mmCIF file of C-alpha atoms in Angstrom:
data_model
loop_
_atom_site.group_PDB
_atom_site.id
_atom_site.type_symbol
_atom_site.label_atom_id
_atom_site.label_comp_id
_atom_site.label_asym_id
_atom_site.label_seq_id
_atom_site.Cartn_x
_atom_site.Cartn_y
_atom_site.Cartn_z
ATOM 1 C CA MET A 1 0.762 79.308 53.124
ATOM 2 C CA SER A 2 3.525 79.427 50.584
ATOM 3 C CA GLU A 3 6.827 77.734 51.169
ATOM 4 C CA ARG A 4 10.110 77.190 49.407
ATOM 5 C CA LEU A 5 12.283 74.133 49.662
ATOM 6 C CA ALA A 6 15.855 74.437 50.877
ATOM 7 C CA LYS A 7 18.430 75.117 48.178
ATOM 8 C CA ARG A 8 20.411 72.159 46.946
ATOM 9 C CA LYS A 9 24.157 72.225 47.127
ATOM 10 C CA THR A 10 26.018 72.099 43.851
ATOM 11 C CA HIS A 11 28.186 69.060 43.249
ATOM 12 C CA LYS A 12 30.218 67.378 40.577
ATOM 13 C CA LYS A 13 28.278 64.877 38.499
ATOM 14 C CA SER A 14 29.188 61.230 38.902
ATOM 15 C CA ARG A 15 28.694 58.672 36.166
ATOM 16 C CA LYS A 16 29.041 55.825 38.644
ATOM 17 C CA GLY A 17 26.524 57.004 41.246
ATOM 18 C CA CYS A 18 23.337 55.116 42.126
ATOM 19 C CA LEU A 19 20.085 55.841 40.312
ATOM 20 C CA GLN A 20 18.408 57.226 43.445
ATOM 21 C CA CYS A 21 21.109 59.882 43.930
ATOM 22 C CA LYS A 22 20.892 60.807 40.256
ATOM 23 C CA GLN A 23 17.131 61.259 40.548
ATOM 24 C CA ARG A 24 17.495 63.423 43.667
ATOM 25 C CA HIS A 25 20.500 65.262 42.207
ATOM 26 C CA ASN A 26 22.611 64.268 45.212
ATOM 27 C CA LYS A 27 26.317 63.543 45.274
ATOM 28 C CA CYS A 28 26.738 59.774 45.618
ATOM 29 C CA ASN A 29 29.710 58.324 47.513
ATOM 30 C CA GLU A 30 29.403 55.214 45.276
ATOM 31 C CA VAL A 31 29.647 52.707 48.154
ATOM 32 C CA ARG A 32 27.866 49.452 47.305
ATOM 33 C CA PRO A 33 25.476 47.794 47.930
ATOM 34 C CA ARG A 34 23.919 50.953 49.451
ATOM 35 C CA CYS A 35 25.488 54.382 49.274
ATOM 36 C CA ALA A 36 25.619 56.677 52.296
ATOM 37 C CA ASN A 37 22.681 58.811 51.128
ATOM 38 C CA CYS A 38 20.381 55.804 50.653
ATOM 39 C CA VAL A 39 21.408 54.338 54.013
ATOM 40 C CA ARG A 40 20.704 57.651 55.730
ATOM 41 C CA ILE A 41 17.170 58.047 54.345
ATOM 42 C CA ASP A 42 16.457 54.290 54.364
ATOM 43 C CA ILE A 43 15.634 53.572 50.722
ATOM 44 C CA ASP A 44 16.705 50.855 48.306
ATOM 45 C CA CYS A 45 19.853 51.590 46.330
ATOM 46 C CA THR A 46 20.066 50.501 42.681
ATOM 47 C CA TRP A 47 22.960 50.879 40.297
ATOM 48 C CA PRO A 48 23.212 51.382 36.535
ATOM 49 C CA SER A 49 24.207 48.256 34.650
ATOM 50 C CA ASN A 50 27.860 48.157 33.629
ATOM 51 C CA PRO A 51 29.137 45.265 31.539
ATOM 52 C CA ASN A 52 32.665 45.851 32.765
ATOM 53 C CA THR A 53 31.779 45.380 36.419
ATOM 54 C CA SER A 54 28.573 43.351 36.575
ATOM 55 C CA SER A 55 30.406 40.040 36.799
ATOM 56 C CA SER A 56 33.081 41.148 39.239
ATOM 57 C CA PRO A 57 33.250 39.244 42.546
ATOM 58 C CA SER A 58 32.817 42.408 44.593
ATOM 59 C CA SER A 59 29.473 43.196 42.964
ATOM 60 C CA GLN A 60 28.136 39.723 43.704
ATOM 61 C CA ILE A 61 29.477 39.040 47.184
ATOM 62 C CA GLY A 62 28.611 42.157 49.173
ATOM 63 C CA PRO A 63 29.809 45.581 50.224
ATOM 64 C CA VAL A 64 32.748 47.146 48.462
ATOM 65 C CA THR A 65 35.710 47.785 50.749
ATOM 66 C CA THR A 66 38.786 49.853 50.212
ATOM 67 C CA SER A 67 42.311 48.642 50.825
ATOM 68 C CA ALA A 68 42.313 50.645 54.018
ATOM 69 C CA VAL A 69 39.301 48.686 55.268
ATOM 70 C CA ALA A 70 40.216 45.204 54.055
ATOM 71 C CA SER A 71 41.387 42.759 56.707
ATOM 72 C CA PRO A 72 41.616 38.985 57.175
ATOM 73 C CA ASN A 73 38.288 37.219 57.629
ATOM 74 C CA LEU A 74 37.580 35.183 60.721
ATOM 75 C CA ASP A 75 34.762 32.657 60.460
ATOM 76 C CA PHE A 76 32.935 32.907 63.781
ATOM 77 C CA GLY A 77 29.736 31.280 62.566
ATOM 78 C CA ILE A 78 27.469 30.438 59.666
ATOM 79 C CA SER A 79 26.261 33.455 57.743
ATOM 80 C CA ASP A 80 22.563 34.069 58.344
ATOM 81 C CA GLN A 81 21.098 37.133 56.656
ATOM 82 C CA THR A 82 17.702 36.742 58.350
ATOM 83 C CA SER A 83 19.163 37.201 61.830
ATOM 84 C CA GLY A 84 22.063 39.454 60.873
ATOM 85 C CA ALA A 85 24.706 36.933 61.916
ATOM 86 C CA THR A 86 27.708 37.269 59.608
ATOM 87 C CA SER A 87 31.353 36.325 59.635
ATOM 88 C CA LEU A 88 33.147 38.992 61.606
ATOM 89 C CA ARG A 89 36.519 40.356 60.551
ATOM 90 C CA ILE A 90 39.562 41.520 62.485
ATOM 91 C CA ASN A 91 38.492 45.083 61.765
ATOM 92 C CA ASP A 92 35.147 44.361 63.407
ATOM 93 C CA MET A 93 37.019 43.229 66.493
ATOM 94 C CA ARG A 94 38.845 46.563 66.494
ATOM 95 C CA LEU A 95 35.510 48.346 66.284
ATOM 96 C CA LEU A 96 34.096 46.292 69.144
ATOM 97 C CA HIS A 97 37.168 47.132 71.225
ATOM 98 C CA HIS A 98 36.686 50.824 70.441
ATOM 99 C CA TRP A 99 33.046 50.563 71.448
ATOM 100 C CA VAL A 100 33.786 48.961 74.802
ATOM 101 C CA THR A 101 36.732 51.194 75.686
ATOM 102 C CA LYS A 102 35.669 54.589 74.301
ATOM 103 C CA ALA A 103 32.468 54.963 72.293
ATOM 104 C CA ALA A 104 30.076 53.487 74.866
ATOM 105 C CA LYS A 105 31.254 55.943 77.497
ATOM 106 C CA SER A 106 30.706 58.852 75.107
ATOM 107 C CA LEU A 107 26.957 58.156 75.131
ATOM 108 C CA HIS A 108 26.636 58.917 78.849
ATOM 109 C CA PRO A 109 29.922 60.403 80.092
ATOM 110 C CA GLN A 110 28.352 61.634 83.339
ATOM 111 C CA ASN A 111 26.428 58.490 84.228
ATOM 112 C CA VAL A 112 28.587 55.493 85.148
ATOM 113 C CA GLN A 113 25.654 53.107 85.456
ATOM 114 C CA LYS A 114 24.436 53.916 81.957
ATOM 115 C CA TYR A 115 27.719 53.738 80.091
ATOM 116 C CA GLU A 116 28.607 50.514 81.894
ATOM 117 C CA MET A 117 25.291 49.157 80.628
ATOM 118 C CA TRP A 118 26.318 49.983 77.036
ATOM 119 C CA GLN A 119 29.764 48.490 77.656
ATOM 120 C CA GLY A 120 28.532 45.301 79.278
ATOM 121 C CA SER A 121 24.964 44.026 79.271
ATOM 122 C CA ILE A 122 24.005 45.482 75.887
ATOM 123 C CA VAL A 123 27.136 44.075 74.239
ATOM 124 C CA ASP A 124 26.310 40.735 75.851
ATOM 125 C CA LEU A 125 22.756 40.927 74.494
ATOM 126 C CA SER A 126 24.047 41.778 71.011
ATOM 127 C CA PHE A 127 25.765 38.397 70.723
ATOM 128 C CA ASP A 128 22.319 36.784 70.816
ATOM 129 C CA HIS A 129 20.837 39.439 68.516
ATOM 130 C CA PRO A 130 23.490 40.216 65.870
ATOM 131 C CA PHE A 131 21.458 43.045 64.332
ATOM 132 C CA VAL A 132 22.145 44.956 67.567
ATOM 133 C CA LEU A 133 25.848 44.093 67.261
ATOM 134 C CA HIS A 134 25.885 45.570 63.759
ATOM 135 C CA GLY A 135 24.352 48.722 65.213
ATOM 136 C CA LEU A 136 27.014 48.942 67.917
ATOM 137 C CA LEU A 137 29.804 48.437 65.374
ATOM 138 C CA GLY A 138 28.302 51.115 63.143
ATOM 139 C CA MET A 139 28.209 53.594 66.021
ATOM 140 C CA ALA A 140 31.753 52.616 67.025
ATOM 141 C CA ALA A 141 33.006 53.294 63.493
ATOM 142 C CA LEU A 142 31.182 56.627 63.440
ATOM 143 C CA HIS A 143 32.642 57.684 66.788
ATOM 144 C CA LYS A 144 36.129 56.526 65.816
ATOM 145 C CA ALA A 145 35.921 58.379 62.502
ATOM 146 C CA GLY A 146 35.171 61.607 64.316
ATOM 147 C CA ALA A 147 38.508 61.403 66.111
ATOM 148 C CA GLY A 148 40.575 59.902 63.276
ATOM 149 C CA ASN A 149 42.636 61.417 60.491
ATOM 150 C CA LEU A 150 41.189 62.060 57.045
ATOM 151 C CA THR A 151 42.528 58.792 55.597
ATOM 152 C CA ASP A 152 41.039 56.678 58.372
ATOM 153 C CA ARG A 153 37.814 58.657 58.301
ATOM 154 C CA ALA A 154 36.929 57.620 54.747
ATOM 155 C CA ALA A 155 37.532 53.940 55.489
ATOM 156 C CA LEU A 156 35.614 54.083 58.768
ATOM 157 C CA ALA A 157 32.683 55.776 57.044
ATOM 158 C CA VAL A 158 32.444 52.771 54.717
ATOM 159 C CA GLU A 159 32.507 50.425 57.707
ATOM 160 C CA ALA A 160 29.874 52.442 59.545
ATOM 161 C CA ASP A 161 27.516 52.571 56.568
ATOM 162 C CA HIS A 162 27.873 48.833 55.993
ATOM 163 C CA HIS A 163 27.018 47.836 59.560
ATOM 164 C CA ILE A 164 24.123 50.277 59.859
ATOM 165 C CA SER A 165 22.776 49.172 56.476
ATOM 166 C CA VAL A 166 22.671 45.555 57.669
ATOM 167 C CA ALA A 167 21.101 46.510 61.011
ATOM 168 C CA LEU A 168 18.508 48.772 59.391
ATOM 169 C CA GLY A 169 17.481 46.168 56.829
ATOM 170 C CA ILE A 170 16.817 43.606 59.562
ATOM 171 C CA TYR A 171 15.086 46.224 61.732
ATOM 172 C CA ARG A 172 12.599 46.980 58.958
ATOM 173 C CA LYS A 173 11.783 43.301 58.449
ATOM 174 C CA LYS A 174 11.317 42.632 62.152
ATOM 175 C CA LEU A 175 8.929 45.580 62.500
ATOM 176 C CA GLU A 176 6.508 43.583 60.336
ATOM 177 C CA HIS A 177 6.303 40.737 62.881
ATOM 178 C CA PRO A 178 7.246 42.022 66.365
ATOM 179 C CA ILE A 179 7.703 39.425 69.102
ATOM 180 C CA LEU A 180 8.321 39.731 72.834
ATOM 181 C CA GLU A 181 11.805 38.192 72.722
ATOM 182 C CA GLU A 182 12.999 40.920 70.369
ATOM 183 C CA ALA A 183 11.187 43.899 71.871
ATOM 184 C CA LEU A 184 14.142 45.026 74.018
ATOM 185 C CA PRO A 185 16.789 44.440 71.292
ATOM 186 C CA MET A 186 14.630 46.369 68.814
ATOM 187 C CA PHE A 187 14.204 49.221 71.286
ATOM 188 C CA ILE A 188 17.980 49.348 71.774
ATOM 189 C CA LEU A 189 18.598 49.312 68.027
ATOM 190 C CA SER A 190 16.097 52.116 67.431
ATOM 191 C CA SER A 191 18.080 54.279 69.862
ATOM 192 C CA ILE A 192 21.302 53.409 68.039
ATOM 193 C CA LEU A 193 19.793 54.177 64.619
ATOM 194 C CA VAL A 194 18.532 57.592 65.703
ATOM 195 C CA ASN A 195 21.886 58.520 67.231
ATOM 196 C CA TYR A 196 23.691 57.272 64.126
ATOM 197 C CA ASN A 197 21.506 59.239 61.727
ATOM 198 C CA PHE A 198 22.098 62.434 63.667
ATOM 199 C CA GLY A 199 25.799 61.739 64.235
ATOM 200 C CA SER A 200 26.598 60.808 60.628
ATOM 201 C CA ALA A 201 26.229 64.480 59.739
ATOM 202 C CA ASN A 202 29.611 64.981 61.414
ATOM 203 C CA LEU A 203 31.202 63.011 58.557
ATOM 204 C CA GLN A 204 29.035 64.102 55.643
ATOM 205 C CA GLU A 205 26.862 67.197 55.766
ATOM 206 C CA PRO A 206 23.273 66.230 54.836
ATOM 207 C CA GLU A 207 21.982 67.979 51.738
ATOM 208 C CA HIS A 208 18.435 67.874 53.109
ATOM 209 C CA PRO A 209 18.552 68.224 56.921
ATOM 210 C CA LEU A 210 14.770 68.308 57.299
ATOM 211 C CA SER A 211 14.440 64.953 55.529
ATOM 212 C CA ALA A 212 17.113 63.511 57.824
ATOM 213 C CA VAL A 213 15.180 64.692 60.889
ATOM 214 C CA GLU A 214 11.979 63.227 59.474
ATOM 215 C CA HIS A 215 13.733 59.878 59.017
ATOM 216 C CA CYS A 216 14.872 59.884 62.660
ATOM 217 C CA PHE A 217 11.346 60.646 63.824
ATOM 218 C CA ARG A 218 9.953 57.768 61.759
ATOM 219 C CA LEU A 219 12.473 55.410 63.345
ATOM 220 C CA LEU A 220 11.200 56.418 66.777
ATOM 221 C CA ARG A 221 7.591 55.918 65.713
ATOM 222 C CA GLY A 222 8.448 52.517 64.266
ATOM 223 C CA VAL A 223 9.717 51.109 67.529
ATOM 224 C CA ARG A 224 6.392 51.954 69.182
ATOM 225 C CA VAL A 225 4.933 49.135 67.104
ATOM 226 C CA VAL A 226 7.382 46.787 68.826
ATOM 227 C CA ILE A 227 7.194 47.935 72.430
ATOM 228 C CA HIS A 228 3.491 48.779 72.757
ATOM 229 C CA PRO A 229 2.209 45.164 72.924
ATOM 230 C CA HIS A 230 4.950 44.262 75.421
ATOM 231 C CA TRP A 231 5.026 47.426 77.506
ATOM 232 C CA GLN A 232 4.476 45.807 80.892
ATOM 233 C CA GLN A 233 7.197 43.189 80.343
ATOM 234 C CA LEU A 234 9.699 45.781 79.107
ATOM 235 C CA ARG A 235 9.128 48.031 82.111
ATOM 236 C CA GLU A 236 10.408 45.250 84.340
ATOM 237 C CA THR A 237 13.821 45.010 82.640
ATOM 238 C CA GLU A 238 16.760 46.917 84.092
ATOM 239 C CA THR A 239 18.127 47.906 80.673
ATOM 240 C CA PHE A 240 14.845 49.432 79.521
ATOM 241 C CA LEU A 241 14.435 51.331 82.780
ATOM 242 C CA LEU A 242 17.946 52.765 82.532
ATOM 243 C CA MET A 243 17.343 53.882 78.946
ATOM 244 C CA ALA A 244 13.740 55.059 79.097
ATOM 245 C CA GLY A 245 13.181 55.484 82.827
ATOM 246 C CA PRO A 246 14.025 59.215 82.904
ATOM 247 C CA ALA A 247 11.309 59.874 80.325
ATOM 248 C CA MET A 248 8.793 58.183 82.652
ATOM 249 C CA ASN A 249 9.971 59.834 85.881
ATOM 250 C CA PRO A 250 6.918 61.470 87.544
ATOM 251 C CA ALA A 251 9.201 63.916 89.373
ATOM 252 C CA THR A 252 9.799 65.802 86.131
ATOM 253 C CA GLU A 253 6.122 66.133 85.202
ATOM 254 C CA PRO A 254 4.913 69.745 84.928
ATOM 255 C CA GLY A 255 3.303 71.049 88.096
ATOM 256 C CA PRO A 256 1.228 74.109 89.035
ATOM 257 C CA HIS A 257 4.322 76.016 90.151
ATOM 258 C CA ASP A 258 6.371 75.411 87.006
ATOM 259 C CA ALA A 259 6.814 78.429 84.788
ATOM 260 C CA GLU A 260 5.240 78.158 81.359
ATOM 261 C CA ILE A 261 7.340 78.581 78.248
ATOM 262 C CA TRP A 262 5.257 81.287 76.627
ATOM 263 C CA GLU A 263 7.167 81.181 73.343
ATOM 264 C CA VAL A 264 6.059 77.571 72.887
ATOM 265 C CA ARG A 265 2.498 78.024 74.129
ATOM 266 C CA GLN A 266 1.796 80.846 71.681
ATOM 267 C CA LEU A 267 2.475 78.521 68.741
ATOM 268 C CA LYS A 268 -1.139 77.398 69.153
ATOM 269 C CA GLN A 269 -2.108 80.581 67.275
ATOM 270 C CA LEU A 270 -0.679 79.044 64.105
ATOM 271 C CA THR A 271 -3.150 76.149 64.145
ATOM 272 C CA ALA A 272 -6.260 78.330 63.782
ATOM 273 C CA ASP A 273 -6.131 78.488 59.979
ATOM 274 C CA GLN A 274 -5.160 74.865 59.417
ATOM 275 C CA ASP A 275 -7.259 71.961 58.229
ATOM 276 C CA PRO A 276 -8.958 70.488 61.352
ATOM 277 C CA LEU A 277 -6.989 67.218 61.296
ATOM 278 C CA ASP A 278 -3.701 68.984 60.625
ATOM 279 C CA GLY A 279 -4.472 71.579 63.270
ATOM 280 C CA GLU A 280 -5.227 68.890 65.842
ATOM 281 C CA ALA A 281 -1.948 67.084 65.098
ATOM 282 C CA CYS A 282 0.010 70.330 65.433
ATOM 283 C CA ALA A 283 -1.798 71.369 68.623
ATOM 284 C CA GLU A 284 -0.980 68.008 70.219
ATOM 285 C CA ALA A 285 2.654 68.349 69.148
ATOM 286 C CA ILE A 286 2.827 71.842 70.686
ATOM 287 C CA ASP A 287 1.379 70.619 73.997
ATOM 288 C CA GLU A 288 3.858 67.731 74.114
ATOM 289 C CA LEU A 289 6.728 70.052 73.191
ATOM 290 C CA HIS A 290 5.862 72.402 76.037
ATOM 291 C CA ARG A 291 5.760 69.406 78.369
ATOM 292 C CA ALA A 292 9.167 68.277 77.077
ATOM 293 C CA PHE A 293 10.628 71.757 77.702
ATOM 294 C CA VAL A 294 9.400 71.822 81.300
ATOM 295 C CA ARG A 295 10.476 68.255 82.048
ATOM 296 C CA THR A 296 13.914 68.633 80.458
ATOM 297 C CA ARG A 297 14.641 71.777 82.437
ATOM 298 C CA LYS A 298 13.655 70.002 85.657
ATOM 299 C CA CYS A 299 16.252 67.283 85.134
ATOM 300 C CA SER A 300 19.222 67.415 87.454
ATOM 301 C CA GLN A 301 22.295 69.084 85.975
ATOM 302 C CA LYS A 302 24.387 66.353 87.588
ATOM 303 C CA ASP A 303 23.053 63.594 85.326
ATOM 304 C CA ASP A 304 22.354 63.215 81.618
ATOM 305 C CA ASN A 305 18.707 62.201 81.798
ATOM 306 C CA GLU A 306 17.691 65.347 79.956
ATOM 307 C CA TYR A 307 18.496 63.755 76.585
ATOM 308 C CA ALA A 308 16.053 60.875 77.147
ATOM 309 C CA VAL A 309 13.382 63.328 78.275
ATOM 310 C CA MET A 310 14.001 65.601 75.290
ATOM 311 C CA MET A 311 13.737 62.708 72.817
ATOM 312 C CA SER A 312 10.413 61.673 74.320
ATOM 313 C CA TRP A 313 8.846 64.463 72.242
ATOM 314 C CA PRO A 314 9.447 63.021 68.745
ATOM 315 C CA ALA A 315 8.336 59.628 70.075
ATOM 316 C CA THR A 316 4.869 61.128 70.740
ATOM 317 C CA LEU A 317 4.379 62.646 67.287
ATOM 318 C CA SER A 318 1.472 61.457 65.177
ATOM 319 C CA GLU A 319 1.773 60.047 61.688
ATOM 320 C CA THR A 320 -0.117 63.100 60.431
ATOM 321 C CA PHE A 321 2.465 65.465 61.918
ATOM 322 C CA ILE A 322 5.409 63.549 60.447
ATOM 323 C CA ASN A 323 3.726 63.445 57.041
ATOM 324 C CA LEU A 324 3.304 67.226 57.223
ATOM 325 C CA LEU A 325 6.990 67.493 58.079
ATOM 326 C CA SER A 326 7.836 65.540 54.928
ATOM 327 C CA LEU A 327 5.847 68.142 52.960
ATOM 328 C CA HIS A 328 7.682 71.006 54.704
ATOM 329 C CA ASN A 329 4.435 72.357 56.087
ATOM 330 C CA PRO A 330 5.267 75.855 57.417
ATOM 331 C CA VAL A 331 3.544 75.426 60.795
ATOM 332 C CA VAL A 332 5.256 72.088 61.376
ATOM 333 C CA LEU A 333 8.641 73.564 60.465
ATOM 334 C CA ILE A 334 8.155 76.359 62.998
ATOM 335 C CA ILE A 335 7.265 73.814 65.693
ATOM 336 C CA LEU A 336 10.330 71.756 64.756
ATOM 337 C CA LEU A 337 12.520 74.859 65.012
ATOM 338 C CA HIS A 338 11.317 75.386 68.576
ATOM 339 C CA PHE A 339 12.298 71.783 69.298
ATOM 340 C CA ALA A 340 15.756 72.709 67.962
ATOM 341 C CA VAL A 341 16.011 75.197 70.839
ATOM 342 C CA LEU A 342 15.435 72.325 73.250
ATOM 343 C CA MET A 343 18.052 70.244 71.424
ATOM 344 C CA ASP A 344 20.467 73.127 71.840
ATOM 345 C CA GLU A 345 19.910 73.183 75.597
ATOM 346 C CA VAL A 346 20.941 69.523 75.860
ATOM 347 C CA ARG A 347 24.639 69.979 75.149
ATOM 348 C CA TYR A 348 26.447 66.795 76.065
ATOM 349 C CA SER A 349 25.504 64.546 73.102
ATOM 350 C CA TRP A 350 28.160 64.648 70.351
ATOM 351 C CA TRP A 351 25.792 63.140 67.783
ATOM 352 C CA THR A 352 23.369 66.087 67.936
ATOM 353 C CA LYS A 353 26.160 68.653 67.608
ATOM 354 C CA GLY A 354 25.318 71.219 64.941
ATOM 355 C CA TRP A 355 21.728 70.061 64.445
ATOM 356 C CA PRO A 356 19.994 73.106 65.975
ATOM 357 C CA GLN A 357 21.935 75.264 63.518
ATOM 358 C CA ARG A 358 21.095 72.970 60.578
ATOM 359 C CA ILE A 359 17.394 73.053 61.419
ATOM 360 C CA LEU A 360 17.507 76.839 61.793
ATOM 361 C CA ARG A 361 19.147 77.331 58.387
ATOM 362 C CA ALA A 362 16.837 74.860 56.640
ATOM 363 C CA THR A 363 13.713 76.413 58.164
ATOM 364 C CA ARG A 364 14.779 79.915 57.181
ATOM 365 C CA ASP A 365 15.377 78.724 53.624
ATOM 366 C CA ALA A 366 12.026 76.933 53.438
ATOM 367 C CA LEU A 367 10.070 79.924 54.788
ATOM 368 C CA HIS A 368 12.052 82.634 53.031
ATOM 369 C CA GLY A 369 9.150 83.431 50.707
ATOM 370 C CA ASN A 370 6.608 83.771 53.519
ATOM 371 C CA PRO A 371 7.094 87.180 55.236
ATOM 372 C CA ALA A 372 4.084 86.737 57.540
ATOM 373 C CA LEU A 373 5.796 83.856 59.325
ATOM 374 C CA GLN A 374 9.216 85.417 59.868
ATOM 375 C CA LYS A 375 8.361 86.676 63.361
ATOM 376 C CA TRP A 376 7.970 83.062 64.513
ATOM 377 C CA LEU A 377 11.622 82.450 63.719
ATOM 378 C CA ASP A 378 12.933 85.279 65.911
ATOM 379 C CA TRP A 379 12.981 83.595 69.328
ATOM 380 C CA PRO A 380 14.497 80.288 68.150
ATOM 381 C CA GLY A 381 17.025 82.187 66.062
ATOM 382 C CA GLN A 382 18.069 84.345 69.004
ATOM 383 C CA ARG A 383 18.369 81.397 71.375
ATOM 384 C CA ILE A 384 20.426 79.280 69.004
ATOM 385 C CA LYS A 385 22.587 82.257 67.972
ATOM 386 C CA HIS A 386 23.196 83.095 71.643
ATOM 387 C CA SER A 387 24.272 79.511 72.221
ATOM 388 C CA ILE A 388 26.806 79.752 69.384
ATOM 389 C CA SER A 389 28.211 82.985 70.834
ATOM 390 C CA SER A 390 28.449 81.488 74.327
ATOM 391 C CA ASN A 391 30.290 78.429 73.041
ATOM 392 C CA ASN A 392 32.809 80.593 71.196
ATOM 393 C CA THR A 393 33.711 82.696 74.238
#
């Protein structure tokens, strides 16, 4: 099957951008030590040598901050890069205050028990696991930027990228040697990282939405390495049950009287001409997607458990499926687009706002040169378009 990659956006060339952005022909925001693009797709960020700046204090000490971000330092402890413990600044205290008073509630506005968990016990836990605290501060900055003016937004974006960069770097290292004591903190951070990667599109439109989705899916797969050996212990913790419990609720499992989603079931036809291993991975993903549709629609409209149930689908995806997504395999893109319909039905999460539309546009671009597959885009396109019309009335 032929396919065409999504068109790149044009941008002004930057002589100061990182080498990775230059290679990918992306616009670099020039924030050091890792620019926003490299943070988002989780790759190392390297910079061209410059004799005029290589010896400057800012290039040796750490992240570059603007005058709008700079604030007095408070030494709350010894810096420890292996655990993520760093000296926190007054501005970090402002971000923590914003998290506790506003941002935490935005995660679960309809569920008091859940947002109080993010306000209280998870913040408490983050003091013992600073990489989680960096994640919370990054999400707080992202949420605050969405409601701030343009001047504040630029400064907050720098803050958000810095904290998430630190958290993500530690997350990657700890995945190599998972231990029981860090299983719950790592699970919490994985949730934060996924929400952040989706939500950051509200500040800077991703040039490659499909790659951003792939990155989120890999984050979810990564945490399985952490929680699988300690599953029984995690299931006994209140925090884990509040976060993941809805996805394990037997009451939402498909039953004999539940209506099938025919538009999802018929996707199995696309696997007939695939390589056997690829076809098996796609067939499993289709079955799990159908299950996610049924379970999400069975969630009570009075709570917000539907998001946790919806996100259980990418957590089940195989490595083969995600690798095919990275290659923009046409069948995988069509399956992903049907997942975008499910995302669109779960409306309360601000960080997924606009993503069904992004996935729809990117899939149409990628499959533009394949007329035989256009019919598979009709139902998702109609559902997502109808949602846009309903929201505008």
